[in-house]
mmCIF file of C-alpha atoms in Angstrom:
data_model
loop_
_atom_site.group_PDB
_atom_site.id
_atom_site.type_symbol
_atom_site.label_atom_id
_atom_site.label_comp_id
_atom_site.label_asym_id
_atom_site.label_seq_id
_atom_site.Cartn_x
_atom_site.Cartn_y
_atom_site.Cartn_z
ATOM 1 C CA MET A 1344 25.748 -8.206 46.254
ATOM 2 C CA SER A 1345 24.846 -4.996 44.906
ATOM 3 C CA ASP A 1346 22.033 -3.974 43.532
ATOM 4 C CA VAL A 1347 23.482 -3.384 40.037
ATOM 5 C CA ALA A 1348 24.700 -6.673 40.499
ATOM 6 C CA ASP A 1349 22.687 -9.152 41.045
ATOM 7 C CA ARG A 1350 19.843 -7.282 38.316
ATOM 8 C CA VAL A 1351 23.015 -7.964 35.900
ATOM 9 C CA LYS A 1352 22.885 -11.614 36.458
ATOM 10 C CA LYS A 1353 19.282 -11.770 35.875
ATOM 11 C CA ILE A 1354 19.116 -10.971 32.949
ATOM 12 C CA VAL A 1355 22.476 -12.653 32.087
ATOM 13 C CA VAL A 1356 20.617 -16.118 33.950
ATOM 14 C CA GLU A 1357 17.729 -15.253 31.839
ATOM 15 C CA HIS A 1358 19.680 -14.881 28.050
ATOM 16 C CA LEU A 1359 21.572 -17.865 28.516
ATOM 17 C CA GLY A 1360 19.665 -20.140 30.485
ATOM 18 C CA VAL A 1361 22.951 -20.557 32.635
ATOM 19 C CA GLU A 1362 22.980 -21.601 36.678
ATOM 20 C CA GLU A 1363 22.954 -18.452 38.903
ATOM 21 C CA ASP A 1364 25.511 -19.803 41.017
ATOM 22 C CA LYS A 1365 28.316 -20.283 37.522
ATOM 23 C CA VAL A 1366 27.729 -16.727 37.203
ATOM 24 C CA THR A 1367 30.429 -15.492 39.260
ATOM 25 C CA GLU A 1368 32.612 -12.822 38.934
ATOM 26 C CA SER A 1369 35.149 -13.409 36.757
ATOM 27 C CA ALA A 1370 32.846 -15.747 34.654
ATOM 28 C CA SER A 1371 33.735 -14.816 31.410
ATOM 29 C CA PHE A 1372 30.670 -14.635 28.872
ATOM 30 C CA ILE A 1373 32.103 -16.369 26.080
ATOM 31 C CA ASP A 1374 34.722 -18.988 27.081
ATOM 32 C CA ASP A 1375 32.682 -19.970 30.672
ATOM 33 C CA LEU A 1376 28.955 -19.578 30.050
ATOM 34 C CA GLY A 1377 28.425 -20.365 26.884
ATOM 35 C CA ALA A 1378 27.250 -16.837 24.808
ATOM 36 C CA ASP A 1379 28.120 -16.134 20.914
ATOM 37 C CA SER A 1380 28.621 -12.705 19.579
ATOM 38 C CA LEU A 1381 25.918 -12.733 19.252
ATOM 39 C CA ASP A 1382 24.642 -13.064 22.681
ATOM 40 C CA THR A 1383 26.913 -10.933 24.309
ATOM 41 C CA VAL A 1384 25.792 -7.950 21.392
ATOM 42 C CA GLU A 1385 22.324 -9.161 23.225
ATOM 43 C CA LEU A 1386 23.810 -8.724 26.585
ATOM 44 C CA VAL A 1387 25.049 -4.918 25.977
ATOM 45 C CA MET A 1388 21.053 -3.809 24.869
ATOM 46 C CA ALA A 1389 19.728 -5.623 27.289
ATOM 47 C CA PHE A 1390 21.308 -3.558 29.820
ATOM 48 C CA GLU A 1391 21.254 -0.428 28.015
ATOM 49 C CA GLU A 1392 17.782 -1.149 28.003
ATOM 50 C CA GLU A 1393 17.419 -2.320 32.363
ATOM 51 C CA PHE A 1394 19.645 1.293 33.375
ATOM 52 C CA GLY A 1395 18.930 3.090 30.709
ATOM 53 C CA ILE A 1396 22.528 3.468 29.896
ATOM 54 C CA GLU A 1397 23.909 3.792 26.454
ATOM 55 C CA ILE A 1398 27.506 1.459 26.612
ATOM 56 C CA PRO A 1399 28.955 2.517 22.801
ATOM 57 C CA ASP A 1400 30.316 -0.288 21.338
ATOM 58 C CA ASP A 1401 34.305 0.887 21.751
ATOM 59 C CA ALA A 1402 33.555 -0.290 25.636
ATOM 60 C CA ALA A 1403 31.308 -3.136 24.485
ATOM 61 C CA GLU A 1404 34.410 -5.179 23.801
ATOM 62 C CA THR A 1405 35.625 -4.644 27.153
ATOM 63 C CA ILE A 1406 32.518 -6.040 28.651
ATOM 64 C CA GLN A 1407 34.331 -9.575 28.939
ATOM 65 C CA THR A 1408 33.036 -11.125 32.429
ATOM 66 C CA PHE A 1409 30.464 -10.552 34.807
ATOM 67 C CA GLY A 1410 32.379 -7.653 36.739
ATOM 68 C CA ASP A 1411 33.089 -5.996 34.027
ATOM 69 C CA ALA A 1412 30.290 -6.062 33.030
ATOM 70 C CA VAL A 1413 28.468 -4.741 36.680
ATOM 71 C CA LYS A 1414 31.816 -2.465 36.847
ATOM 72 C CA PHE A 1415 31.058 -0.460 33.832
ATOM 73 C CA ILE A 1416 27.373 -0.540 34.743
ATOM 74 C CA THR A 1417 28.104 1.239 38.225
ATOM 75 C CA GLU A 1418 30.491 3.534 36.471
ATOM 76 C CA ALA A 1419 27.980 4.778 34.459
ATOM 77 C CA SER A 1420 24.310 5.058 35.411
ATOM 78 C CA MET B 1309 -3.066 -16.738 1.322
ATOM 79 C CA PHE B 1310 -0.006 -14.866 2.675
ATOM 80 C CA ASP B 1311 -1.581 -12.360 5.739
ATOM 81 C CA LEU B 1312 1.315 -9.839 7.217
ATOM 82 C CA THR B 1313 -1.543 -7.886 9.241
ATOM 83 C CA GLY B 1314 0.207 -6.285 12.280
ATOM 84 C CA LYS B 1315 3.505 -5.567 10.168
ATOM 85 C CA ASN B 1316 5.288 -2.982 9.430
ATOM 86 C CA ALA B 1317 6.978 -2.758 6.036
ATOM 87 C CA LEU B 1318 9.909 -0.095 4.467
ATOM 88 C CA ILE B 1319 10.144 -0.348 1.198
ATOM 89 C CA THR B 1320 12.983 1.743 -0.930
ATOM 90 C CA GLY B 1321 12.789 2.356 -4.218
ATOM 91 C CA ALA B 1322 8.599 2.428 -3.850
ATOM 92 C CA SER B 1323 7.881 5.126 -6.929
ATOM 93 C CA GLY B 1324 9.220 2.702 -8.788
ATOM 94 C CA GLY B 1325 7.325 0.810 -10.975
ATOM 95 C CA ILE B 1326 8.692 -2.731 -9.150
ATOM 96 C CA GLY B 1327 9.031 -1.039 -5.262
ATOM 97 C CA GLY B 1328 5.185 -0.061 -6.879
ATOM 98 C CA ALA B 1329 4.173 -3.313 -6.860
ATOM 99 C CA ILE B 1330 5.599 -4.736 -3.781
ATOM 100 C CA ALA B 1331 4.499 -1.788 -1.209
ATOM 101 C CA LYS B 1332 1.358 -2.539 -2.875
ATOM 102 C CA ALA B 1333 1.692 -6.173 -2.256
ATOM 103 C CA LEU B 1334 1.916 -5.784 1.102
ATOM 104 C CA HIS B 1335 -0.053 -3.673 1.858
ATOM 105 C CA GLY B 1336 -2.579 -5.888 0.075
ATOM 106 C CA ALA B 1337 -2.407 -8.933 2.893
ATOM 107 C CA GLY B 1338 -2.576 -6.403 5.446
ATOM 108 C CA ALA B 1339 0.495 -4.737 6.375
ATOM 109 C CA THR B 1340 1.081 -1.322 7.032
ATOM 110 C CA VAL B 1341 3.921 0.612 4.487
ATOM 111 C CA ALA B 1342 6.157 3.218 4.675
ATOM 112 C CA LEU B 1343 7.058 4.359 1.162
ATOM 113 C CA SER B 1344 10.257 5.184 0.922
ATOM 114 C CA GLY B 1345 12.070 7.026 -2.428
ATOM 115 C CA THR B 1346 13.612 10.530 -3.546
ATOM 116 C CA ARG B 1347 10.321 11.196 -6.262
ATOM 117 C CA VAL B 1348 8.654 13.192 -3.060
ATOM 118 C CA ASP B 1349 4.661 13.449 -6.024
ATOM 119 C CA PRO B 1350 4.454 9.635 -6.833
ATOM 120 C CA LEU B 1351 4.922 8.678 -3.824
ATOM 121 C CA GLU B 1352 2.540 10.837 -2.162
ATOM 122 C CA ALA B 1353 0.058 9.355 -5.088
ATOM 123 C CA LEU B 1354 0.824 6.271 -3.804
ATOM 124 C CA ALA B 1355 0.194 6.304 -0.627
ATOM 125 C CA ALA B 1356 -3.759 8.052 -1.613
ATOM 126 C CA GLU B 1357 -4.080 5.601 -3.640
ATOM 127 C CA LEU B 1358 -3.375 2.967 -0.998
ATOM 128 C CA GLY B 1359 -5.279 4.386 1.519
ATOM 129 C CA GLU B 1360 -5.055 4.229 5.238
ATOM 130 C CA ARG B 1361 -2.240 2.292 6.404
ATOM 131 C CA ALA B 1362 0.600 3.677 4.242
ATOM 132 C CA HIS B 1363 3.193 6.351 5.886
ATOM 133 C CA VAL B 1364 4.979 8.679 3.241
ATOM 134 C CA LEU B 1365 9.161 9.327 3.340
ATOM 135 C CA PRO B 1366 11.077 10.469 0.910
ATOM 136 C CA CYS B 1367 14.706 9.457 0.867
ATOM 137 C CA ASN B 1368 18.371 10.428 -0.808
ATOM 138 C CA LEU B 1369 20.532 7.076 -1.029
ATOM 139 C CA SER B 1370 22.913 8.411 -1.918
ATOM 140 C CA ASP B 1371 23.060 10.717 1.458
ATOM 141 C CA GLY B 1372 24.640 8.843 4.790
ATOM 142 C CA GLU B 1373 23.351 10.394 7.306
ATOM 143 C CA ALA B 1374 19.379 10.139 5.201
ATOM 144 C CA VAL B 1375 19.933 6.629 5.050
ATOM 145 C CA ASP B 1376 20.967 5.826 8.594
ATOM 146 C CA ALA B 1377 17.516 8.363 10.391
ATOM 147 C CA LEU B 1378 15.769 6.573 7.514
ATOM 148 C CA PRO B 1379 14.849 3.650 9.440
ATOM 149 C CA LYS B 1380 13.557 6.040 12.534
ATOM 150 C CA GLN B 1381 11.738 7.656 10.875
ATOM 151 C CA ALA B 1382 10.189 3.784 9.739
ATOM 152 C CA ILE B 1383 9.543 3.226 13.432
ATOM 153 C CA GLU B 1384 8.142 6.325 14.627
ATOM 154 C CA ALA B 1385 6.721 6.468 11.586
ATOM 155 C CA MET B 1386 4.994 2.441 12.476
ATOM 156 C CA GLY B 1387 6.365 1.334 15.577
ATOM 157 C CA SER B 1388 7.946 -0.781 14.686
ATOM 158 C CA VAL B 1389 9.796 -2.279 10.585
ATOM 159 C CA ASP B 1390 9.787 -5.773 11.090
ATOM 160 C CA ILE B 1391 10.240 -6.005 7.420
ATOM 161 C CA LEU B 1392 11.915 -4.398 5.470
ATOM 162 C CA VAL B 1393 12.643 -3.925 1.002
ATOM 163 C CA ASN B 1394 15.785 -2.922 -0.004
ATOM 164 C CA ASN B 1395 14.370 -2.070 -3.896
ATOM 165 C CA ALA B 1396 15.601 0.763 -4.631
ATOM 166 C CA GLY B 1397 18.452 1.237 -7.435
ATOM 167 C CA ILE B 1398 20.715 3.134 -9.686
ATOM 168 C CA THR B 1399 22.264 1.880 -13.006
ATOM 169 C CA ARG B 1400 25.103 4.583 -14.180
ATOM 170 C CA ASP B 1401 25.458 2.594 -17.866
ATOM 171 C CA GLN B 1402 29.005 2.914 -18.811
ATOM 172 C CA ILE B 1403 31.730 0.356 -20.977
ATOM 173 C CA PHE B 1404 34.628 -0.850 -18.352
ATOM 174 C CA MET B 1405 37.076 1.108 -19.957
ATOM 175 C CA ARG B 1406 35.792 4.404 -20.278
ATOM 176 C CA MET B 1407 34.113 3.800 -16.608
ATOM 177 C CA SER B 1408 34.483 6.863 -14.456
ATOM 178 C CA ASP B 1409 35.311 6.142 -9.815
ATOM 179 C CA GLU B 1410 32.329 8.714 -9.952
ATOM 180 C CA GLU B 1411 29.829 6.199 -12.084
ATOM 181 C CA TRP B 1412 31.661 4.235 -9.925
ATOM 182 C CA ASP B 1413 30.897 4.517 -6.469
ATOM 183 C CA SER B 1414 27.294 6.547 -7.391
ATOM 184 C CA VAL B 1415 25.964 2.689 -7.424
ATOM 185 C CA ILE B 1416 28.054 1.547 -4.963
ATOM 186 C CA ASN B 1417 27.147 3.771 -3.275
ATOM 187 C CA VAL B 1418 23.417 4.117 -3.905
ATOM 188 C CA ASN B 1419 22.648 0.292 -4.217
ATOM 189 C CA LEU B 1420 25.402 -1.812 -1.893
ATOM 190 C CA THR B 1421 25.989 0.747 1.064
ATOM 191 C CA SER B 1422 22.438 2.338 1.134
ATOM 192 C CA THR B 1423 21.585 -1.147 1.517
ATOM 193 C CA MET B 1424 24.539 -2.056 4.061
ATOM 194 C CA ARG B 1425 23.052 0.978 6.016
ATOM 195 C CA LEU B 1426 18.751 -0.424 6.450
ATOM 196 C CA CYS B 1427 20.112 -3.893 7.463
ATOM 197 C CA ARG B 1428 21.908 -2.625 9.706
ATOM 198 C CA GLY B 1429 19.829 0.174 11.142
ATOM 199 C CA VAL B 1430 16.530 -2.415 11.463
ATOM 200 C CA MET B 1431 18.044 -4.987 13.418
ATOM 201 C CA ARG B 1432 18.860 -4.113 16.470
ATOM 202 C CA PRO B 1433 14.948 -4.159 17.243
ATOM 203 C CA MET B 1434 14.221 -6.357 14.341
ATOM 204 C CA MET B 1435 17.247 -9.436 17.676
ATOM 205 C CA LYS B 1436 14.543 -7.570 20.071
ATOM 206 C CA SER B 1437 11.733 -8.982 18.449
ATOM 207 C CA ARG B 1438 12.569 -11.809 17.292
ATOM 208 C CA TRP B 1439 11.334 -11.598 13.723
ATOM 209 C CA GLY B 1440 12.503 -10.060 10.657
ATOM 210 C CA ARG B 1441 11.963 -10.160 7.698
ATOM 211 C CA ILE B 1442 15.110 -8.625 5.379
ATOM 212 C CA ILE B 1443 14.667 -8.480 0.853
ATOM 213 C CA ASN B 1444 17.151 -7.487 -1.157
ATOM 214 C CA ILE B 1445 16.482 -6.548 -4.304
ATOM 215 C CA SER B 1446 18.972 -8.119 -6.543
ATOM 216 C CA SER B 1447 19.666 -8.748 -10.847
ATOM 217 C CA ILE B 1448 19.884 -11.783 -12.983
ATOM 218 C CA VAL B 1449 23.752 -9.535 -13.846
ATOM 219 C CA GLY B 1450 24.345 -9.334 -10.649
ATOM 220 C CA ALA B 1451 24.543 -13.917 -11.216
ATOM 221 C CA THR B 1452 25.438 -12.922 -15.378
ATOM 222 C CA GLY B 1453 27.170 -10.152 -15.544
ATOM 223 C CA ASN B 1454 26.134 -7.602 -18.334
ATOM 224 C CA PRO B 1455 28.286 -5.633 -20.722
ATOM 225 C CA GLY B 1456 28.247 -1.619 -19.478
ATOM 226 C CA GLN B 1457 27.631 -2.515 -16.021
ATOM 227 C CA VAL B 1458 30.301 -3.598 -14.667
ATOM 228 C CA ASN B 1459 29.048 -1.059 -11.214
ATOM 229 C CA TYR B 1460 25.852 -1.815 -11.648
ATOM 230 C CA ALA B 1461 26.840 -6.034 -12.277
ATOM 231 C CA ALA B 1462 29.217 -5.554 -8.602
ATOM 232 C CA SER B 1463 26.787 -3.659 -7.157
ATOM 233 C CA LYS B 1464 24.029 -6.648 -7.190
ATOM 234 C CA ALA B 1465 26.453 -9.482 -6.478
ATOM 235 C CA GLY B 1466 27.496 -7.449 -3.322
ATOM 236 C CA MET B 1467 24.241 -7.617 -2.496
ATOM 237 C CA VAL B 1468 23.867 -11.376 -2.772
ATOM 238 C CA GLY B 1469 26.909 -12.229 -0.087
ATOM 239 C CA MET B 1470 25.570 -9.607 1.859
ATOM 240 C CA THR B 1471 22.896 -11.329 2.248
ATOM 241 C CA LYS B 1472 24.011 -14.503 3.002
ATOM 242 C CA SER B 1473 25.958 -12.862 6.436
ATOM 243 C CA ILE B 1474 23.849 -11.280 6.928
ATOM 244 C CA ALA B 1475 21.660 -15.379 7.185
ATOM 245 C CA TYR B 1476 24.538 -16.517 8.526
ATOM 246 C CA GLU B 1477 24.234 -14.276 11.710
ATOM 247 C CA VAL B 1478 20.464 -14.079 12.044
ATOM 248 C CA ALA B 1479 18.709 -16.640 11.353
ATOM 249 C CA SER B 1480 18.872 -18.341 15.126
ATOM 250 C CA ARG B 1481 17.113 -15.138 16.138
ATOM 251 C CA GLY B 1482 13.855 -15.324 13.427
ATOM 252 C CA ILE B 1483 15.220 -13.163 10.959
ATOM 253 C CA THR B 1484 15.556 -14.186 7.438
ATOM 254 C CA ALA B 1485 17.527 -12.014 4.462
ATOM 255 C CA ASN B 1486 16.874 -12.867 1.757
ATOM 256 C CA CYS B 1487 16.991 -11.172 -2.152
ATOM 257 C CA VAL B 1488 14.939 -12.065 -4.771
ATOM 258 C CA ALA B 1489 16.905 -11.571 -8.859
ATOM 259 C CA PRO B 1490 14.364 -9.929 -11.484
ATOM 260 C CA GLY B 1491 15.118 -10.457 -14.387
ATOM 261 C CA PHE B 1492 13.732 -8.378 -17.390
ATOM 262 C CA ILE B 1493 10.529 -6.631 -16.067
ATOM 263 C CA ALA B 1494 7.981 -3.379 -18.031
ATOM 264 C CA THR B 1495 8.120 -0.999 -16.971
ATOM 265 C CA ALA B 1496 8.777 2.476 -17.574
ATOM 266 C CA MET B 1497 12.981 2.158 -18.441
ATOM 267 C CA THR B 1498 11.769 -0.843 -20.585
ATOM 268 C CA ASP B 1499 8.355 0.843 -22.208
ATOM 269 C CA LYS B 1500 11.246 3.410 -23.471
ATOM 270 C CA LEU B 1501 12.563 0.537 -26.051
ATOM 271 C CA THR B 1502 11.466 0.513 -29.671
ATOM 272 C CA ASP B 1503 9.536 -2.630 -30.232
ATOM 273 C CA ASP B 1504 12.572 -4.565 -32.795
ATOM 274 C CA GLN B 1505 14.929 -3.219 -29.246
ATOM 275 C CA LYS B 1506 12.122 -6.165 -27.487
ATOM 276 C CA ASP B 1507 11.875 -9.121 -29.720
ATOM 277 C CA LYS B 1508 15.948 -9.172 -29.693
ATOM 278 C CA ILE B 1509 15.211 -9.132 -25.589
ATOM 279 C CA ASN B 1510 12.099 -11.787 -25.786
ATOM 280 C CA VAL B 1511 14.608 -14.109 -27.636
ATOM 281 C CA GLN B 1512 16.399 -15.075 -24.753
ATOM 282 C CA ILE B 1513 14.131 -15.429 -22.664
ATOM 283 C CA PRO B 1514 12.139 -18.659 -22.951
ATOM 284 C CA ALA B 1515 8.753 -17.528 -21.329
ATOM 285 C CA ALA B 1516 9.060 -15.401 -24.895
ATOM 286 C CA ARG B 1517 8.066 -11.860 -22.387
ATOM 287 C CA MET B 1518 9.067 -9.045 -20.066
ATOM 288 C CA GLY B 1519 8.196 -10.142 -16.471
ATOM 289 C CA GLU B 1520 5.329 -7.887 -14.354
ATOM 290 C CA ALA B 1521 6.350 -5.800 -11.258
ATOM 291 C CA ASN B 1522 3.601 -7.777 -9.737
ATOM 292 C CA GLU B 1523 5.732 -11.048 -10.450
ATOM 293 C CA ILE B 1524 8.044 -9.347 -8.921
ATOM 294 C CA ALA B 1525 5.877 -8.934 -6.170
ATOM 295 C CA ALA B 1526 4.805 -11.878 -5.729
ATOM 296 C CA ALA B 1527 8.208 -12.666 -4.742
ATOM 297 C CA VAL B 1528 8.683 -10.667 -2.069
ATOM 298 C CA LEU B 1529 4.631 -11.492 -1.271
ATOM 299 C CA TYR B 1530 6.156 -14.740 0.208
ATOM 300 C CA LEU B 1531 9.986 -13.709 1.289
ATOM 301 C CA ALA B 1532 8.048 -11.439 4.080
ATOM 302 C CA SER B 1533 5.164 -13.917 4.907
ATOM 303 C CA PRO B 1534 5.503 -15.890 8.166
ATOM 304 C CA GLU B 1535 5.492 -19.566 6.338
ATOM 305 C CA ALA B 1536 8.607 -18.033 4.866
ATOM 306 C CA GLY B 1537 9.651 -18.443 8.306
ATOM 307 C CA TYR B 1538 12.613 -21.682 6.895
ATOM 308 C CA THR B 1539 13.875 -19.888 3.592
ATOM 309 C CA THR B 1540 17.146 -18.020 4.548
ATOM 310 C CA GLY B 1541 20.291 -16.688 2.838
ATOM 311 C CA ALA B 1542 18.055 -17.401 -0.518
ATOM 312 C CA THR B 1543 17.531 -15.540 -4.463
ATOM 313 C CA LEU B 1544 14.149 -15.903 -6.429
ATOM 314 C CA HIS B 1545 15.128 -15.807 -9.105
ATOM 315 C CA VAL B 1546 12.596 -14.254 -11.247
ATOM 316 C CA ASN B 1547 13.280 -14.628 -14.902
ATOM 317 C CA GLY B 1548 10.896 -16.335 -16.993
ATOM 318 C CA GLY B 1549 14.139 -18.599 -17.576
ATOM 319 C CA MET B 1550 16.049 -16.547 -18.765
ATOM 320 C CA ALA B 1551 18.966 -17.854 -16.513
ATOM 321 C CA MET B 1552 18.299 -21.075 -14.964
ATOM 322 C CA LEU B 1553 20.417 -20.562 -11.588
#
C-alpha cells in the first residue's frame, strides 16, 4: 500500500474510531464506516492539513470512499 | 465567577453601548478581545481603556468581502477566535406599506447575513479545537414583532432560527450557539427619548425601568463561559419581564 494510503487510513481510523481492516478501498465513509456529514467535513479538513493541499467543496463532495480519498490526494499532491 | 483566561473573543458592534459593555465583561473575565465596528475612534478609545489584550479591527458589515476577512484578521491578531459575539445591528424603521427593497435588504444584510458569514468563518477552527461559543444578539422584537420594524424583527427572528440550526450541527463538537434577546436597554439611542416617552415605555415593563447594557453583557458572559457548555440553541431573554418567553 502506498504511503498516501497509509496516512489516509491512519486519519480515518483515528477520526472515526474504526478497525483498520474495515477501511478497504471501496469502504464508504458514511455507509460503511459510520461517519455523519460533519465527520466527512472534518476528514477533509484533516486530509488538507496532513497533505498540505486544498480540497474545494465541490471536490470534497465526490470523496465518498477511502479509495476516492486516496485517489484524489495522490493526484493533488 | 466565570473565567475566560486564555480565550479569544471577537465582538462586532463594539463601538456601541451594548457591544462595549460586552467587550468589557469578557475582557474583565480574562479574555483577549477583538473589537470590531465601523467607527474607529470609539473602538480605539475602548481599547485604550481596556489596555492589554485588546485589538481594534474596524469592519463595515455591509461589505461581504470585508465580513469574510474579519475572522481571519481576528485569528491573525489573537491566534484564534474561541468566542464570537454578533452584536452589531442596524435599524431602518418604516411602516411596512412604505418599506422599500433597499430598507429591507440593508437590514437583513447587516443583521442576518453578516452574522451568518461570521459564524461560518469561525466554524472550521472551532471544530478543530473542539471548543467554541457563538452568541448572537437578537431582540425582543424578533419574538414579539414591532410596528415599523418588519425588516428588523425579521432579521432578529431569522437569527434565532439560524442559531438553533447551527447549534444542532455542531453540538457534538463542543461548540455552543445561543442568542441573547434584549428588551429596552438604556443606550445613546434611548437617551434621545423624552421623559414622557420613557414613562410610556416603562409602564409596559414589569421591572418598571429600562435595562442596563451591563445586564446584557452578564448574559453574554455566562453563555461564553465554560460553565455554559450544556446550554445551546437557547435564547436568553433579558427584558425586565416585558415578554416572558
